[in-house]
C-alpha cells in the first residue's frame, strides 16, 4: 500500500528526498529553481507478483519513471542522460513549448546518442496534467516502460489537500513476467495490439491510503500504446474537472470517461469519512470491468467539501477567429503502397499500412518528408480531419492546442485539447491559432499506426 500525503505529492520526485525539513511550497521552489535529471536506463522490475521482468526501460535507473513537477509560467530545465544502449529523445506531450525542445528526432533535434546527455529547457504556459515519452524507437521503448507523468501546477492553488498522478497503461507481459511480442502485424493494420496486464504507476491494482474527508486531485493519463477505454471513479463523491489539461466549463460525474492514448482527465475526489472506506478506479469493459486502483480512507475525517475548491483558471490559449479562418483538410487512411525503408535511425516495424493525405511517413531520417500543411504564425485555421477507415485514431498535434468544433457523427463539446479521438469513419473539424512557430509532429497516438505511416508534420512559418 502507498500512503499519500499533500507534502509527499507536492514534492513528487526522488530529487527532493533531502528536502524533508522544508514546507511543501519551499520544497517546490527548490525543485523548480535547480536542474532536474533523468537517467534513461534498462532495469529488471517486478510487475507480475514474484515474476521479475527483465529488460524494462525507464527514465530512472531504479524503478518507474518519476513524476516531473513544474509551475505554470516558470522556466524549467532538465538534463536527460541516455544509458539505454540505443538512441532516444524525450517528447513533452501536450506542452506548448519552443520547437527545439519538442523531442522529435531530426524534426526538432538530433537523437540523444547512448552515453550522451541533452538539456531541455522551457517555460510551460499552461497548467494541468501532461506526460512524457520517447519519440525514437517509440513502440519498443514505450512498450518496455518509458512513459512518465508530468504536472504543471496552477499559478493559483485551487485548494486540494493532495494530488495523485495516475499513469495508466498496459504491458504485454506473460505469466512468468516475460515480455511478449510488442505487436502483431495483423493487429497493426487494424485497431492495434492490446496489452495483457493493466497497471497504474507500474502496479497491478494498487491501494493508495489517503486522509479521510480530504480533497484529492486524481490526475489520470492514458500513456498506453493502444488501448481506447472508458474509465469511472466509483464509491465516493467525485467530479470530472478537466480534460487534456484544460478545465471543464462545469464539473460532471466521472462516469465512463472515454480516453484514448495520449489523453488525460483530472478528477476532484472527496475521500469518504470513515476509516477503511474505498473508492475505485474502474476500466469499463463489455463483460467484466477491471479495477485499476483503490483509494482508501485513513484517520479521522477532515470533513472538507468539494464546494470549497476554486474553479481551475483557464489556460492562456488564443481563441481562433473562425469567421476568417483558413480551412485545411487531412485524410487519415490506408497507405498508398510500398515497403517501409530499411533501418531508419529510430526504428521501423517494416510496414507502411497507413497514411495522411495519401502520404505514408517513412520513418525518422535526417531529411524528413515535406510538411503536410503550412500555416502562418498568428493566423486562424480550421482543420478538417477525415477518418476514412473503420478504426479509431487518437490524433495528436504537437506544440499547439485546438478547440473541438463539430463532427458528422456525434455532438461534441467545444473543448480545448491536443489529442482528439477520431472515431471510425468520422469527420471532425477543429479550430486553432497557429501561434507557435516550427515543424510540429502530427500523428495517430496508437503507436503501431504512427510507426507504420500514420504520421507527418505541420509547419508554422514565423
PDB file of C-alpha atoms in Angstrom, residues 38-320:
ATOM      1  CA  UNK A  38      16.533  11.889 -15.821  1.00  0.00           C
ATOM      2  CA  UNK A  39      18.720   8.824 -16.288  1.00  0.00           C
ATOM      3  CA  UNK A  40      17.245   6.693 -19.068  1.00  0.00           C
ATOM      4  CA  UNK A  41      18.217   3.121 -18.311  1.00  0.00           C
ATOM      5  CA  UNK A  42      17.388  -0.561 -18.623  1.00  0.00           C
ATOM      6  CA  UNK A  43      16.367  -2.436 -15.496  1.00  0.00           C
ATOM      7  CA  UNK A  44      14.688  -5.511 -14.064  1.00  0.00           C
ATOM      8  CA  UNK A  45      11.445  -4.776 -12.258  1.00  0.00           C
ATOM      9  CA  UNK A  46       8.522  -6.783 -10.892  1.00  0.00           C
ATOM     10  CA  UNK A  47       5.118  -6.047 -12.468  1.00  0.00           C
ATOM     11  CA  UNK A  48       3.600  -9.530 -12.079  1.00  0.00           C
ATOM     12  CA  UNK A  49       3.986 -10.543  -8.417  1.00  0.00           C
ATOM     13  CA  UNK A  50       7.000 -12.767  -7.889  1.00  0.00           C
ATOM     14  CA  UNK A  51       7.915 -12.731 -11.603  1.00  0.00           C
ATOM     15  CA  UNK A  52      10.510 -10.021 -12.388  1.00  0.00           C
ATOM     16  CA  UNK A  53      10.534  -8.616 -15.917  1.00  0.00           C
ATOM     17  CA  UNK A  54      13.975  -8.143 -17.406  1.00  0.00           C
ATOM     18  CA  UNK A  55      14.997  -5.543 -19.989  1.00  0.00           C
ATOM     19  CA  UNK A  56      12.442  -2.975 -18.952  1.00  0.00           C
ATOM     20  CA  UNK A  57      13.235   0.664 -19.778  1.00  0.00           C
ATOM     21  CA  UNK A  58      12.641   3.702 -17.615  1.00  0.00           C
ATOM     22  CA  UNK A  59      13.516   7.349 -17.124  1.00  0.00           C
ATOM     23  CA  UNK A  60      15.052   6.263 -13.812  1.00  0.00           C
ATOM     24  CA  UNK A  61      17.776   3.718 -13.118  1.00  0.00           C
ATOM     25  CA  UNK A  62      15.970   2.007 -10.237  1.00  0.00           C
ATOM     26  CA  UNK A  63      12.234   1.999 -10.892  1.00  0.00           C
ATOM     27  CA  UNK A  64       9.259   3.584 -12.654  1.00  0.00           C
ATOM     28  CA  UNK A  65       9.579   6.963 -14.401  1.00  0.00           C
ATOM     29  CA  UNK A  66       9.414   9.797 -11.845  1.00  0.00           C
ATOM     30  CA  UNK A  67       6.616  12.348 -11.700  1.00  0.00           C
ATOM     31  CA  UNK A  68       8.071  15.611 -13.003  1.00  0.00           C
ATOM     32  CA  UNK A  69       6.581  18.749 -11.471  1.00  0.00           C
ATOM     33  CA  UNK A  70       6.967  22.311 -12.616  1.00  0.00           C
ATOM     34  CA  UNK A  71       4.976  25.512 -12.257  1.00  0.00           C
ATOM     35  CA  UNK A  72       2.968  27.415 -14.837  1.00  0.00           C
ATOM     36  CA  UNK A  73       4.925  30.306 -16.328  1.00  0.00           C
ATOM     37  CA  UNK A  74       8.246  29.404 -14.660  1.00  0.00           C
ATOM     38  CA  UNK A  75      11.371  28.358 -16.551  1.00  0.00           C
ATOM     39  CA  UNK A  76      12.337  24.716 -16.058  1.00  0.00           C
ATOM     40  CA  UNK A  77      15.486  22.861 -17.111  1.00  0.00           C
ATOM     41  CA  UNK A  78      16.060  19.127 -17.086  1.00  0.00           C
ATOM     42  CA  UNK A  79      19.161  17.153 -18.008  1.00  0.00           C
ATOM     43  CA  UNK A  80      18.470  13.838 -19.744  1.00  0.00           C
ATOM     44  CA  UNK A  81      21.250  11.237 -19.694  1.00  0.00           C
ATOM     45  CA  UNK A  82      20.889   8.322 -22.111  1.00  0.00           C
ATOM     46  CA  UNK A  83      22.138   4.978 -20.752  1.00  0.00           C
ATOM     47  CA  UNK A  84      19.901   2.736 -22.877  1.00  0.00           C
ATOM     48  CA  UNK A  85      22.431   1.410 -25.351  1.00  0.00           C
ATOM     49  CA  UNK A  86      20.459   2.997 -28.221  1.00  0.00           C
ATOM     50  CA  UNK A  87      19.240   6.410 -29.395  1.00  0.00           C
ATOM     51  CA  UNK A  88      16.292   8.163 -27.803  1.00  0.00           C
ATOM     52  CA  UNK A  89      14.602  11.564 -27.275  1.00  0.00           C
ATOM     53  CA  UNK A  90      12.004  12.939 -24.848  1.00  0.00           C
ATOM     54  CA  UNK A  91       8.725  14.482 -26.013  1.00  0.00           C
ATOM     55  CA  UNK A  92       6.675  16.521 -23.517  1.00  0.00           C
ATOM     56  CA  UNK A  93       3.163  15.539 -24.563  1.00  0.00           C
ATOM     57  CA  UNK A  94       0.713  18.450 -24.618  1.00  0.00           C
ATOM     58  CA  UNK A  95       3.146  21.229 -23.716  1.00  0.00           C
ATOM     59  CA  UNK A  96       3.180  24.295 -25.974  1.00  0.00           C
ATOM     60  CA  UNK A  97       6.911  24.971 -25.786  1.00  0.00           C
ATOM     61  CA  UNK A  98       9.754  26.033 -28.090  1.00  0.00           C
ATOM     62  CA  UNK A  99      10.016  23.791 -31.146  1.00  0.00           C
ATOM     63  CA  UNK A 100      13.670  22.979 -30.407  1.00  0.00           C
ATOM     64  CA  UNK A 101      12.603  21.398 -27.091  1.00  0.00           C
ATOM     65  CA  UNK A 102       9.805  19.191 -28.513  1.00  0.00           C
ATOM     66  CA  UNK A 103      11.852  15.999 -28.691  1.00  0.00           C
ATOM     67  CA  UNK A 104      11.176  14.673 -32.201  1.00  0.00           C
ATOM     68  CA  UNK A 105      14.294  13.205 -33.849  1.00  0.00           C
ATOM     69  CA  UNK A 106      15.577  15.244 -36.796  1.00  0.00           C
ATOM     70  CA  UNK A 107      12.404  17.307 -36.964  1.00  0.00           C
ATOM     71  CA  UNK A 108      13.361  19.293 -33.842  1.00  0.00           C
ATOM     72  CA  UNK A 109      16.634  17.784 -32.560  1.00  0.00           C
ATOM     73  CA  UNK A 110      19.243  15.131 -33.209  1.00  0.00           C
ATOM     74  CA  UNK A 111      18.673  11.879 -31.329  1.00  0.00           C
ATOM     75  CA  UNK A 112      20.295  11.637 -27.923  1.00  0.00           C
ATOM     76  CA  UNK A 113      23.028   9.070 -28.539  1.00  0.00           C
ATOM     77  CA  UNK A 114      23.819   6.400 -25.981  1.00  0.00           C
ATOM     78  CA  UNK A 115      26.245   7.707 -23.388  1.00  0.00           C
ATOM     79  CA  UNK A 116      25.389  11.363 -24.048  1.00  0.00           C
ATOM     80  CA  UNK A 117      23.045  13.908 -22.496  1.00  0.00           C
ATOM     81  CA  UNK A 118      20.656  16.590 -23.698  1.00  0.00           C
ATOM     82  CA  UNK A 119      19.432  19.575 -21.735  1.00  0.00           C
ATOM     83  CA  UNK A 120      15.766  20.510 -22.207  1.00  0.00           C
ATOM     84  CA  UNK A 121      14.753  23.980 -21.032  1.00  0.00           C
ATOM     85  CA  UNK A 122      11.346  25.601 -21.463  1.00  0.00           C
ATOM     86  CA  UNK A 123       8.602  27.632 -19.806  1.00  0.00           C
ATOM     87  CA  UNK A 124       5.217  25.857 -19.672  1.00  0.00           C
ATOM     88  CA  UNK A 125       2.423  28.358 -20.456  1.00  0.00           C
ATOM     89  CA  UNK A 126      -0.399  26.024 -19.421  1.00  0.00           C
ATOM     90  CA  UNK A 127      -1.216  24.348 -16.111  1.00  0.00           C
ATOM     91  CA  UNK A 128      -2.550  20.825 -15.971  1.00  0.00           C
ATOM     92  CA  UNK A 129      -1.778  17.147 -16.346  1.00  0.00           C
ATOM     93  CA  UNK A 130       0.679  16.119 -19.058  1.00  0.00           C
ATOM     94  CA  UNK A 131       3.089  13.258 -19.682  1.00  0.00           C
ATOM     95  CA  UNK A 132       6.391  12.483 -21.376  1.00  0.00           C
ATOM     96  CA  UNK A 133       7.740   9.686 -23.568  1.00  0.00           C
ATOM     97  CA  UNK A 134      10.355   8.927 -26.235  1.00  0.00           C
ATOM     98  CA  UNK A 135       9.888   9.696 -29.911  1.00  0.00           C
ATOM     99  CA  UNK A 136      12.679   7.410 -31.124  1.00  0.00           C
ATOM    100  CA  UNK A 137      12.222   3.640 -31.411  1.00  0.00           C
ATOM    101  CA  UNK A 138       8.923   4.722 -29.942  1.00  0.00           C
ATOM    102  CA  UNK A 139       6.971   1.481 -29.861  1.00  0.00           C
ATOM    103  CA  UNK A 140       9.613  -0.670 -28.180  1.00  0.00           C
ATOM    104  CA  UNK A 141      10.834   1.965 -25.730  1.00  0.00           C
ATOM    105  CA  UNK A 142       7.293   2.833 -24.625  1.00  0.00           C
ATOM    106  CA  UNK A 143       6.300  -0.847 -24.512  1.00  0.00           C
ATOM    107  CA  UNK A 144       9.221  -1.543 -22.182  1.00  0.00           C
ATOM    108  CA  UNK A 145       8.136   1.215 -19.792  1.00  0.00           C
ATOM    109  CA  UNK A 146       9.198   4.664 -20.964  1.00  0.00           C
ATOM    110  CA  UNK A 147       6.063   6.713 -20.214  1.00  0.00           C
ATOM    111  CA  UNK A 148       6.039   9.180 -17.319  1.00  0.00           C
ATOM    112  CA  UNK A 149       3.743  11.758 -15.734  1.00  0.00           C
ATOM    113  CA  UNK A 150       4.327  15.499 -15.899  1.00  0.00           C
ATOM    114  CA  UNK A 151       2.416  18.002 -13.761  1.00  0.00           C
ATOM    115  CA  UNK A 152       2.344  21.755 -14.335  1.00  0.00           C
ATOM    116  CA  UNK A 153       0.980  23.218 -11.126  1.00  0.00           C
ATOM    117  CA  UNK A 154      -1.551  26.029 -11.245  1.00  0.00           C
ATOM    118  CA  UNK A 155      -0.361  29.561 -10.620  1.00  0.00           C
ATOM    119  CA  UNK A 156      -3.182  29.789  -8.058  1.00  0.00           C
ATOM    120  CA  UNK A 157      -3.795  26.801  -5.775  1.00  0.00           C
ATOM    121  CA  UNK A 158      -7.384  25.527  -6.318  1.00  0.00           C
ATOM    122  CA  UNK A 159      -7.456  24.146  -2.768  1.00  0.00           C
ATOM    123  CA  UNK A 160      -6.768  20.411  -2.873  1.00  0.00           C
ATOM    124  CA  UNK A 161      -5.240  18.672   0.136  1.00  0.00           C
ATOM    125  CA  UNK A 162      -3.243  16.294  -2.048  1.00  0.00           C
ATOM    126  CA  UNK A 163      -2.735  15.339  -5.644  1.00  0.00           C
ATOM    127  CA  UNK A 164      -2.067  11.897  -7.064  1.00  0.00           C
ATOM    128  CA  UNK A 165      -0.780  11.284 -10.624  1.00  0.00           C
ATOM    129  CA  UNK A 166      -2.021   8.009 -12.122  1.00  0.00           C
ATOM    130  CA  UNK A 167      -0.007   6.651 -15.038  1.00  0.00           C
ATOM    131  CA  UNK A 168      -2.490   4.283 -16.713  1.00  0.00           C
ATOM    132  CA  UNK A 169      -1.057   1.793 -19.150  1.00  0.00           C
ATOM    133  CA  UNK A 170      -0.860  -1.859 -20.155  1.00  0.00           C
ATOM    134  CA  UNK A 171       2.189  -4.048 -20.519  1.00  0.00           C
ATOM    135  CA  UNK A 172       2.442  -7.060 -22.815  1.00  0.00           C
ATOM    136  CA  UNK A 173       3.756  -9.467 -20.187  1.00  0.00           C
ATOM    137  CA  UNK A 174       3.240 -13.218 -19.850  1.00  0.00           C
ATOM    138  CA  UNK A 175       2.503 -15.237 -16.711  1.00  0.00           C
ATOM    139  CA  UNK A 176       6.201 -15.701 -15.947  1.00  0.00           C
ATOM    140  CA  UNK A 177       6.898 -11.976 -16.171  1.00  0.00           C
ATOM    141  CA  UNK A 178       8.423 -12.201 -19.639  1.00  0.00           C
ATOM    142  CA  UNK A 179       7.751  -9.615 -22.319  1.00  0.00           C
ATOM    143  CA  UNK A 180       5.525 -10.862 -25.124  1.00  0.00           C
ATOM    144  CA  UNK A 181       5.914  -9.658 -28.701  1.00  0.00           C
ATOM    145  CA  UNK A 182       5.062  -5.960 -28.655  1.00  0.00           C
ATOM    146  CA  UNK A 183       2.785  -6.042 -31.701  1.00  0.00           C
ATOM    147  CA  UNK A 184       1.242  -8.336 -34.270  1.00  0.00           C
ATOM    148  CA  UNK A 185       1.227  -7.139 -37.865  1.00  0.00           C
ATOM    149  CA  UNK A 186      -2.390  -8.175 -38.479  1.00  0.00           C
ATOM    150  CA  UNK A 187      -3.440  -6.062 -35.474  1.00  0.00           C
ATOM    151  CA  UNK A 188      -1.256  -3.149 -36.531  1.00  0.00           C
ATOM    152  CA  UNK A 189      -3.226  -2.987 -39.794  1.00  0.00           C
ATOM    153  CA  UNK A 190      -6.416  -2.820 -37.728  1.00  0.00           C
ATOM    154  CA  UNK A 191      -7.015  -1.291 -34.298  1.00  0.00           C
ATOM    155  CA  UNK A 192      -3.663  -2.163 -32.762  1.00  0.00           C
ATOM    156  CA  UNK A 193      -2.297  -4.791 -30.368  1.00  0.00           C
ATOM    157  CA  UNK A 194      -3.615  -4.592 -26.789  1.00  0.00           C
ATOM    158  CA  UNK A 195      -1.572  -5.217 -23.668  1.00  0.00           C
ATOM    159  CA  UNK A 196      -2.131  -8.158 -21.328  1.00  0.00           C
ATOM    160  CA  UNK A 197      -1.568  -6.579 -17.888  1.00  0.00           C
ATOM    161  CA  UNK A 198      -3.382  -3.404 -16.740  1.00  0.00           C
ATOM    162  CA  UNK A 199      -1.319  -1.172 -14.456  1.00  0.00           C
ATOM    163  CA  UNK A 200      -1.394   2.158 -12.653  1.00  0.00           C
ATOM    164  CA  UNK A 201       2.022   3.592 -11.838  1.00  0.00           C
ATOM    165  CA  UNK A 202       3.581   0.241 -12.823  1.00  0.00           C
ATOM    166  CA  UNK A 203       1.434  -1.622 -10.276  1.00  0.00           C
ATOM    167  CA  UNK A 204      -1.493  -4.023 -10.639  1.00  0.00           C
ATOM    168  CA  UNK A 205      -4.491  -2.772  -8.623  1.00  0.00           C
ATOM    169  CA  UNK A 206      -2.506  -0.569  -6.199  1.00  0.00           C
ATOM    170  CA  UNK A 207      -4.079   0.735  -2.987  1.00  0.00           C
ATOM    171  CA  UNK A 208      -3.404   4.363  -2.006  1.00  0.00           C
ATOM    172  CA  UNK A 209      -4.043   5.457   1.569  1.00  0.00           C
ATOM    173  CA  UNK A 210      -5.499   8.977   1.628  1.00  0.00           C
ATOM    174  CA  UNK A 211      -6.685  11.021   4.563  1.00  0.00           C
ATOM    175  CA  UNK A 212     -10.408  10.657   5.254  1.00  0.00           C
ATOM    176  CA  UNK A 213     -12.631  13.580   4.321  1.00  0.00           C
ATOM    177  CA  UNK A 214      -9.904  15.371   2.353  1.00  0.00           C
ATOM    178  CA  UNK A 215      -9.975  16.640  -1.243  1.00  0.00           C
ATOM    179  CA  UNK A 216      -7.698  14.787  -3.639  1.00  0.00           C
ATOM    180  CA  UNK A 217      -6.918  15.649  -7.251  1.00  0.00           C
ATOM    181  CA  UNK A 218      -6.615  12.435  -9.240  1.00  0.00           C
ATOM    182  CA  UNK A 219      -4.519  13.147 -12.331  1.00  0.00           C
ATOM    183  CA  UNK A 220      -5.157  10.393 -14.865  1.00  0.00           C
ATOM    184  CA  UNK A 221      -3.064  10.000 -18.014  1.00  0.00           C
ATOM    185  CA  UNK A 222      -3.522   7.177 -20.508  1.00  0.00           C
ATOM    186  CA  UNK A 223       0.058   6.536 -21.595  1.00  0.00           C
ATOM    187  CA  UNK A 224      -0.780   3.230 -23.244  1.00  0.00           C
ATOM    188  CA  UNK A 225       0.326   2.407 -26.777  1.00  0.00           C
ATOM    189  CA  UNK A 226      -3.087   1.253 -27.998  1.00  0.00           C
ATOM    190  CA  UNK A 227      -5.996   0.968 -25.582  1.00  0.00           C
ATOM    191  CA  UNK A 228      -9.036   3.230 -26.029  1.00  0.00           C
ATOM    192  CA  UNK A 229     -11.232   2.771 -22.981  1.00  0.00           C
ATOM    193  CA  UNK A 230     -13.857   4.170 -20.655  1.00  0.00           C
ATOM    194  CA  UNK A 231     -12.942   4.957 -17.063  1.00  0.00           C
ATOM    195  CA  UNK A 232     -15.125   5.520 -13.985  1.00  0.00           C
ATOM    196  CA  UNK A 233     -14.490   6.542 -10.384  1.00  0.00           C
ATOM    197  CA  UNK A 234     -16.871   4.680  -8.079  1.00  0.00           C
ATOM    198  CA  UNK A 235     -17.613   4.619  -4.377  1.00  0.00           C
ATOM    199  CA  UNK A 236     -17.067   8.241  -3.393  1.00  0.00           C
ATOM    200  CA  UNK A 237     -18.145  11.787  -4.128  1.00  0.00           C
ATOM    201  CA  UNK A 238     -16.184  12.902  -7.176  1.00  0.00           C
ATOM    202  CA  UNK A 239     -16.334  15.190 -10.210  1.00  0.00           C
ATOM    203  CA  UNK A 240     -14.501  15.345 -13.527  1.00  0.00           C
ATOM    204  CA  UNK A 241     -12.957  18.839 -13.618  1.00  0.00           C
ATOM    205  CA  UNK A 242     -10.516  18.825 -16.556  1.00  0.00           C
ATOM    206  CA  UNK A 243      -9.738  17.000 -19.784  1.00  0.00           C
ATOM    207  CA  UNK A 244      -6.422  17.123 -21.620  1.00  0.00           C
ATOM    208  CA  UNK A 245      -5.028  19.772 -19.224  1.00  0.00           C
ATOM    209  CA  UNK A 246      -7.934  22.208 -19.612  1.00  0.00           C
ATOM    210  CA  UNK A 247     -10.674  22.854 -17.073  1.00  0.00           C
ATOM    211  CA  UNK A 248     -14.255  21.986 -17.991  1.00  0.00           C
ATOM    212  CA  UNK A 249     -16.918  24.730 -18.075  1.00  0.00           C
ATOM    213  CA  UNK A 250     -18.675  22.853 -15.242  1.00  0.00           C
ATOM    214  CA  UNK A 251     -17.745  19.677 -13.338  1.00  0.00           C
ATOM    215  CA  UNK A 252     -19.516  16.452 -14.338  1.00  0.00           C
ATOM    216  CA  UNK A 253     -19.818  12.950 -12.917  1.00  0.00           C
ATOM    217  CA  UNK A 254     -16.688  10.825 -13.547  1.00  0.00           C
ATOM    218  CA  UNK A 255     -18.566   8.031 -15.280  1.00  0.00           C
ATOM    219  CA  UNK A 256     -17.432   6.263 -18.452  1.00  0.00           C
ATOM    220  CA  UNK A 257     -14.856   8.901 -19.326  1.00  0.00           C
ATOM    221  CA  UNK A 258     -13.636   7.926 -22.786  1.00  0.00           C
ATOM    222  CA  UNK A 259      -9.891   8.293 -23.152  1.00  0.00           C
ATOM    223  CA  UNK A 260      -7.507   7.211 -25.871  1.00  0.00           C
ATOM    224  CA  UNK A 261      -3.707   7.019 -25.732  1.00  0.00           C
ATOM    225  CA  UNK A 262      -2.333  10.481 -25.001  1.00  0.00           C
ATOM    226  CA  UNK A 263      -5.447  11.836 -23.293  1.00  0.00           C
ATOM    227  CA  UNK A 264      -5.786  12.942 -19.666  1.00  0.00           C
ATOM    228  CA  UNK A 265      -8.532  13.563 -17.104  1.00  0.00           C
ATOM    229  CA  UNK A 266      -8.487  15.297 -13.706  1.00  0.00           C
ATOM    230  CA  UNK A 267     -10.903  14.151 -11.012  1.00  0.00           C
ATOM    231  CA  UNK A 268     -11.766  16.053  -7.821  1.00  0.00           C
ATOM    232  CA  UNK A 269     -12.353  13.365  -5.191  1.00  0.00           C
ATOM    233  CA  UNK A 270     -13.757  13.852  -1.719  1.00  0.00           C
ATOM    234  CA  UNK A 271     -12.368  10.937   0.272  1.00  0.00           C
ATOM    235  CA  UNK A 272     -15.028   9.099   2.336  1.00  0.00           C
ATOM    236  CA  UNK A 273     -15.232   9.975   6.037  1.00  0.00           C
ATOM    237  CA  UNK A 274     -14.761   6.548   7.606  1.00  0.00           C
ATOM    238  CA  UNK A 275     -11.520   4.637   8.062  1.00  0.00           C
ATOM    239  CA  UNK A 276     -11.161   1.815   5.535  1.00  0.00           C
ATOM    240  CA  UNK A 277     -13.788   3.011   3.046  1.00  0.00           C
ATOM    241  CA  UNK A 278     -12.570   2.727  -0.521  1.00  0.00           C
ATOM    242  CA  UNK A 279     -13.065   4.467  -3.830  1.00  0.00           C
ATOM    243  CA  UNK A 280     -12.257   2.542  -7.012  1.00  0.00           C
ATOM    244  CA  UNK A 281     -10.908   3.491 -10.432  1.00  0.00           C
ATOM    245  CA  UNK A 282     -12.549   1.167 -12.951  1.00  0.00           C
ATOM    246  CA  UNK A 283     -11.780   0.357 -16.577  1.00  0.00           C
ATOM    247  CA  UNK A 284     -15.226  -0.348 -18.016  1.00  0.00           C
ATOM    248  CA  UNK A 285     -15.438  -3.356 -20.311  1.00  0.00           C
ATOM    249  CA  UNK A 286     -18.352  -5.021 -22.162  1.00  0.00           C
ATOM    250  CA  UNK A 287     -18.040  -8.119 -19.969  1.00  0.00           C
ATOM    251  CA  UNK A 288     -16.220  -7.793 -16.628  1.00  0.00           C
ATOM    252  CA  UNK A 289     -14.958  -4.350 -15.564  1.00  0.00           C
ATOM    253  CA  UNK A 290     -11.333  -4.173 -14.401  1.00  0.00           C
ATOM    254  CA  UNK A 291     -10.431  -2.446 -11.158  1.00  0.00           C
ATOM    255  CA  UNK A 292      -7.290  -0.432 -11.806  1.00  0.00           C
ATOM    256  CA  UNK A 293      -6.651   1.182  -8.397  1.00  0.00           C
ATOM    257  CA  UNK A 294      -8.196   1.857  -4.979  1.00  0.00           C
ATOM    258  CA  UNK A 295      -8.110   4.896  -2.710  1.00  0.00           C
ATOM    259  CA  UNK A 296      -8.600   4.010   0.975  1.00  0.00           C
ATOM    260  CA  UNK A 297      -9.679   6.476   3.679  1.00  0.00           C
ATOM    261  CA  UNK A 298      -7.442   6.657   6.751  1.00  0.00           C
ATOM    262  CA  UNK A 299      -7.643   8.519  10.057  1.00  0.00           C
ATOM    263  CA  UNK A 300     -10.209  10.988  11.331  1.00  0.00           C
ATOM    264  CA  UNK A 301     -12.232  12.880   8.728  1.00  0.00           C
ATOM    265  CA  UNK A 302     -11.148  16.376   7.731  1.00  0.00           C
ATOM    266  CA  UNK A 303     -14.787  16.933   6.658  1.00  0.00           C
ATOM    267  CA  UNK A 304     -13.941  19.053   3.654  1.00  0.00           C
ATOM    268  CA  UNK A 305     -16.427  19.623   0.827  1.00  0.00           C
ATOM    269  CA  UNK A 306     -15.989  19.762  -2.956  1.00  0.00           C
ATOM    270  CA  UNK A 307     -17.697  23.168  -2.936  1.00  0.00           C
ATOM    271  CA  UNK A 308     -14.611  24.585  -1.189  1.00  0.00           C
ATOM    272  CA  UNK A 309     -12.488  24.146  -4.331  1.00  0.00           C
ATOM    273  CA  UNK A 310     -11.814  27.102  -6.589  1.00  0.00           C
ATOM    274  CA  UNK A 311     -12.560  26.639 -10.302  1.00  0.00           C
ATOM    275  CA  UNK A 312      -9.484  25.933 -12.417  1.00  0.00           C
ATOM    276  CA  UNK A 313      -8.232  29.067 -14.129  1.00  0.00           C
ATOM    277  CA  UNK A 314      -8.409  28.851 -17.938  1.00  0.00           C
ATOM    278  CA  UNK A 315      -5.120  28.394 -19.733  1.00  0.00           C
ATOM    279  CA  UNK A 316      -3.984  31.272 -21.996  1.00  0.00           C
ATOM    280  CA  UNK A 317      -4.936  29.717 -25.337  1.00  0.00           C
ATOM    281  CA  UNK A 318      -5.749  32.108 -28.178  1.00  0.00           C
ATOM    282  CA  UNK A 319      -9.313  31.830 -29.479  1.00  0.00           C
ATOM    283  CA  UNK A 320      -9.406  31.275 -33.277  1.00  0.00           C
TER     284      UNK A 320
END
